C-alpha positions as a printed Julia matrix, in Angstrom:
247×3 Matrix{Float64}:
  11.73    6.25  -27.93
  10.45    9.62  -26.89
  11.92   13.02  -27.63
  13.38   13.85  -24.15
  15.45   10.0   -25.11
  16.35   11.64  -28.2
  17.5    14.69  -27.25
  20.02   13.26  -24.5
  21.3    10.64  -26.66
  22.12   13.7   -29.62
  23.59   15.47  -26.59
  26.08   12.73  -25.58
  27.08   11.65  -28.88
  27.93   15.27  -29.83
  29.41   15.75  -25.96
  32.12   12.54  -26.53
  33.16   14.06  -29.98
  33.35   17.37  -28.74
  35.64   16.01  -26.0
  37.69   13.63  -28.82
  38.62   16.73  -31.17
  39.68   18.8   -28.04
  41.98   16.63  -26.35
  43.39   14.38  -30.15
  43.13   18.42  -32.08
  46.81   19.06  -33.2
  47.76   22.48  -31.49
  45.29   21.97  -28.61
  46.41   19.7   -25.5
  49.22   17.93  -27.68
  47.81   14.5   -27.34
  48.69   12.77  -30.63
  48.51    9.19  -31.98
  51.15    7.39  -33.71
  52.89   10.41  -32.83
  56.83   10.36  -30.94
  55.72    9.8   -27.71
  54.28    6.3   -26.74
  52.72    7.81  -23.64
  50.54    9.75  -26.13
  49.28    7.52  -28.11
  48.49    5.33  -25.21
  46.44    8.15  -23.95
  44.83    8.66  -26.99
  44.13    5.05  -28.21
  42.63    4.62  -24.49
  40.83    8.02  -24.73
  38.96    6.85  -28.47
  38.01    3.09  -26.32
  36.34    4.57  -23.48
  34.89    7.36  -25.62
  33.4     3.97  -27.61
  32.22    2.63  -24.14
  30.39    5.41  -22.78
  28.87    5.51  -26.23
  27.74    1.81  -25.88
  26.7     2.12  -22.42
  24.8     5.61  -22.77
  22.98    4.4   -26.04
  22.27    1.41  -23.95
  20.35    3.09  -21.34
  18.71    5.57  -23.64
  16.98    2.98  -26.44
  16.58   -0.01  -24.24
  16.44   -0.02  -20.4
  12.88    1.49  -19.34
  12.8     4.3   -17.33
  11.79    4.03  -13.42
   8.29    3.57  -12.42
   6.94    6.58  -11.25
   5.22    5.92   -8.11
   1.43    6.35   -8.26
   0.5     8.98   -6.35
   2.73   10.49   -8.2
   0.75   10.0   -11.84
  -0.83   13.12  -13.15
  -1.54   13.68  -16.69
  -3.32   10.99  -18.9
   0.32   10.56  -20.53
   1.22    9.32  -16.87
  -1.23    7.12  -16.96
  -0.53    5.48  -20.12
   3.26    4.95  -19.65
   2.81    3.17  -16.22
   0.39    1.02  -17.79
   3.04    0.19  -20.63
   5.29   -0.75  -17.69
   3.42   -4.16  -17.79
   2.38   -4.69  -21.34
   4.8    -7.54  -22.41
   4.06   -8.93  -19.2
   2.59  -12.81  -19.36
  -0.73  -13.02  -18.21
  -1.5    -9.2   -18.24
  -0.87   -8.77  -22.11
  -4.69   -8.53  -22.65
  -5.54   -6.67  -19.66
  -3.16   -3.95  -20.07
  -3.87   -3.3   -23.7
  -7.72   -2.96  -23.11
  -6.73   -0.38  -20.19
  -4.63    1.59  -22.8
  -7.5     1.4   -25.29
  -9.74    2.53  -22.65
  -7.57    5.22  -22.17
  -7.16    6.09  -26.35
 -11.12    5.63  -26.28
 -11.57    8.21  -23.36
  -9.87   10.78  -24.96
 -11.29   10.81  -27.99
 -14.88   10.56  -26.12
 -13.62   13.72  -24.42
 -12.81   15.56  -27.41
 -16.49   14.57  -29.17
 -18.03   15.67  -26.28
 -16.48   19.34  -25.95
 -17.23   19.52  -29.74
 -20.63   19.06  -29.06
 -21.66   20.95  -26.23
 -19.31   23.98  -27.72
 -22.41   23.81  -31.07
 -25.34   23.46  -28.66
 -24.6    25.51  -25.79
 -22.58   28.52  -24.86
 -19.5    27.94  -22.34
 -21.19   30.9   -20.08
 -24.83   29.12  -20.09
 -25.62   27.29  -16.61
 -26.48   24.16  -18.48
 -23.42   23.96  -20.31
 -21.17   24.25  -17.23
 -23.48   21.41  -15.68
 -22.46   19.17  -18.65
 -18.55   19.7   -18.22
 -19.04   19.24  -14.34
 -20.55   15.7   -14.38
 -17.94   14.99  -17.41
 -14.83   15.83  -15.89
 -16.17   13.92  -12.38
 -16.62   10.93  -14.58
 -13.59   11.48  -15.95
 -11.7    11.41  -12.58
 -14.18    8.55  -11.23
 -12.06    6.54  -14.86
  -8.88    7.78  -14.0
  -9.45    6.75  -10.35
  -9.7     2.92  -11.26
  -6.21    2.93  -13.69
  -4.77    4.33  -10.53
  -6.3     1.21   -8.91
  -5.18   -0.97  -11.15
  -1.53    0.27  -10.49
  -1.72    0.34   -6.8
  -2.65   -3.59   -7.73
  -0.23   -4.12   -9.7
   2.74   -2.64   -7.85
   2.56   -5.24   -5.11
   4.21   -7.81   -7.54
   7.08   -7.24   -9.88
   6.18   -7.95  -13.55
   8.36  -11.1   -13.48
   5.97  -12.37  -10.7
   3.07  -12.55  -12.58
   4.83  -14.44  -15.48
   6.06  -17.32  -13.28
   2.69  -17.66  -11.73
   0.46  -17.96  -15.54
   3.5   -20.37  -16.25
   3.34  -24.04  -16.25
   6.5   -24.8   -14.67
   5.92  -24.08  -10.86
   8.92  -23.88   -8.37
   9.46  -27.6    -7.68
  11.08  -26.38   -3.84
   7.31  -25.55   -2.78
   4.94  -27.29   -1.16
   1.46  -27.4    -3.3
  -0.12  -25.52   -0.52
   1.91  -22.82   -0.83
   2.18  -22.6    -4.64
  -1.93  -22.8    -4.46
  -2.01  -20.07   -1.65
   0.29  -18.07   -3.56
  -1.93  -18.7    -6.73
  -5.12  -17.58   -5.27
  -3.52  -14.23   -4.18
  -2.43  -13.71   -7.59
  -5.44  -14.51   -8.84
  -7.58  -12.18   -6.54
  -5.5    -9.65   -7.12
  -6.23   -9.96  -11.02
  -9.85   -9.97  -10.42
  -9.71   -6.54   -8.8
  -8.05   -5.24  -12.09
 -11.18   -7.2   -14.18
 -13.53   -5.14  -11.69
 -11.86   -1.88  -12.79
 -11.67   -2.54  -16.01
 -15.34   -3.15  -16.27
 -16.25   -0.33  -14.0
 -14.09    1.83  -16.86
 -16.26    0.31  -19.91
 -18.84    1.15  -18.0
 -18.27    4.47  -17.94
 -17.12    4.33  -21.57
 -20.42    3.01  -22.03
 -22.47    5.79  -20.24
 -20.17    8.68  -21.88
 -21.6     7.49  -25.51
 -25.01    7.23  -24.2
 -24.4    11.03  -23.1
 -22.83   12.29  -26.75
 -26.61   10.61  -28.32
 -28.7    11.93  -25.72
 -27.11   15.83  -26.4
 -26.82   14.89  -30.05
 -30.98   14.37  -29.67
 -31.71   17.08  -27.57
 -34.27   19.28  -28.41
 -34.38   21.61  -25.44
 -31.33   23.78  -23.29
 -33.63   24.2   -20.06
 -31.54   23.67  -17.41
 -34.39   21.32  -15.67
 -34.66   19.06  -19.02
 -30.54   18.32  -18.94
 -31.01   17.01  -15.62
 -33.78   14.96  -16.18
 -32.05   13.1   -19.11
 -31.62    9.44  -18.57
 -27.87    9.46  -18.4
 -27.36   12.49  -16.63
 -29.27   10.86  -13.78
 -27.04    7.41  -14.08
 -23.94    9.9   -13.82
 -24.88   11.84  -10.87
 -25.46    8.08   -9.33
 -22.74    6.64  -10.06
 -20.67    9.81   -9.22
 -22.54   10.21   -5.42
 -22.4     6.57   -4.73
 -18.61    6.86   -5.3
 -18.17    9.39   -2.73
 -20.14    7.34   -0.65
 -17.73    4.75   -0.78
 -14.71    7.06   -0.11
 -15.75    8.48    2.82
């Protein structure tokens, strides 16, 4: 449970006994139980039960029911990205998809940080050749973040329960077999497209450790040498043959 969870939960537990001791407080609204009046300890006996209900039902929502999917053109940050991912984790027959897209993820970030460690010791953030490193970076970084959002928009079409009933053996006995196979092949294309992204991302996983060895070797800062180095030159590909495909 995050912090935000955390923080509203503290907040309504200390709202409902905040409300208790003001209206069952001796001297305050008069409401007393076991006192004279029955109609007052009715009102309090019933104001200590739903007090204990909206405590059940609040804690409820707050520890165990996840939040909304946020839609995803809506996903920003890399925490975004990670959290509507974990939408579908538990999800039969994504289990090991999803958790290498969340190590990708881990893995990208920590590539990230090696890299602006590196190029902060070799270069200086106002050289030419430094900024030409953290352009072709943060593109490849985007061109990543670009297939989780694909995976998503894949995703989305079905509801998590969806893809458990179709990796189970028990198919709906009311369908015909052509539809149940029809139905199958869809789910299975659509699974293949996540495969392709994921591969795409290890890819660039791939190329982004080639890149940390390749500055960790190099000898020379000359602007011309950085973008004559092997991977540089696979980046810029793989970054103009992606805008190819967008347009």
């Amino acid at each position: 449970m995050n912090s935000s969870r955390i923080m509203k939960l503290l907040g309504l537990i200390a709202g409902v006994a905040a409300l208790n001791i003001l209206i069952l407080s001796p001297g305050l609204l008069g409401v007393e139980i076991g006192g004279e009046s029955v109609l007052e300890t009715a009102s309090g006996i019933t104001l200590l039960v739903m007090s204990l209900l909206v405590l059940l039902y609040g804690s409820y929502i707050l520890l165990f029911k996840s939040p909304a999917a946020a839609p995803v053109k809506d996903i920003r940050t890399h925490e975004d990205y990670m959290a509507a991912l974990n939408r579908y984790r538990n999800t039969k027959g994504l289990k090991k998809d999803i958790s290498l897209a969340l190590d990708q993820l881990e893995r990208l970030e920590k590539k990230n940080s090696s890299l602006s460690d590196i190029l902060g010791q070799r270069f200086n953030q106002t050289e030419l050749s430094y900024r030409k490193f953290q352009s072709v970076i943060e593109e490849v970084r985007q061109l990543f973040y670009l297939n989780i959002r694909g995976i998503l928009n894949k995703l989305g079409v079905f509801d998590p329960s969806e893809f458990s009933s179709f990796t189970s053996e028990r198919k709906p006995t009311q369908l015909s077999s052509r539809l149940v196979q029809e139905k199958t092949a869809l789910h299975n294309e659509y699974l293949a497209y996540v495969s392709g992204y994921l591969e795409a991302n290890e890819e660039i996983l791939l190329k982004l450790d080639k890149l940390l060895l390749e500055i960790s070797l190099l000898d020379s800062t000359d602007y011309k040498d950085i973008e004559n180095m092997p991977c540089m030159q696979e980046m810029d590909a793989l970054i103009k043959q992606t805008k190819f495909y967008k347009q």
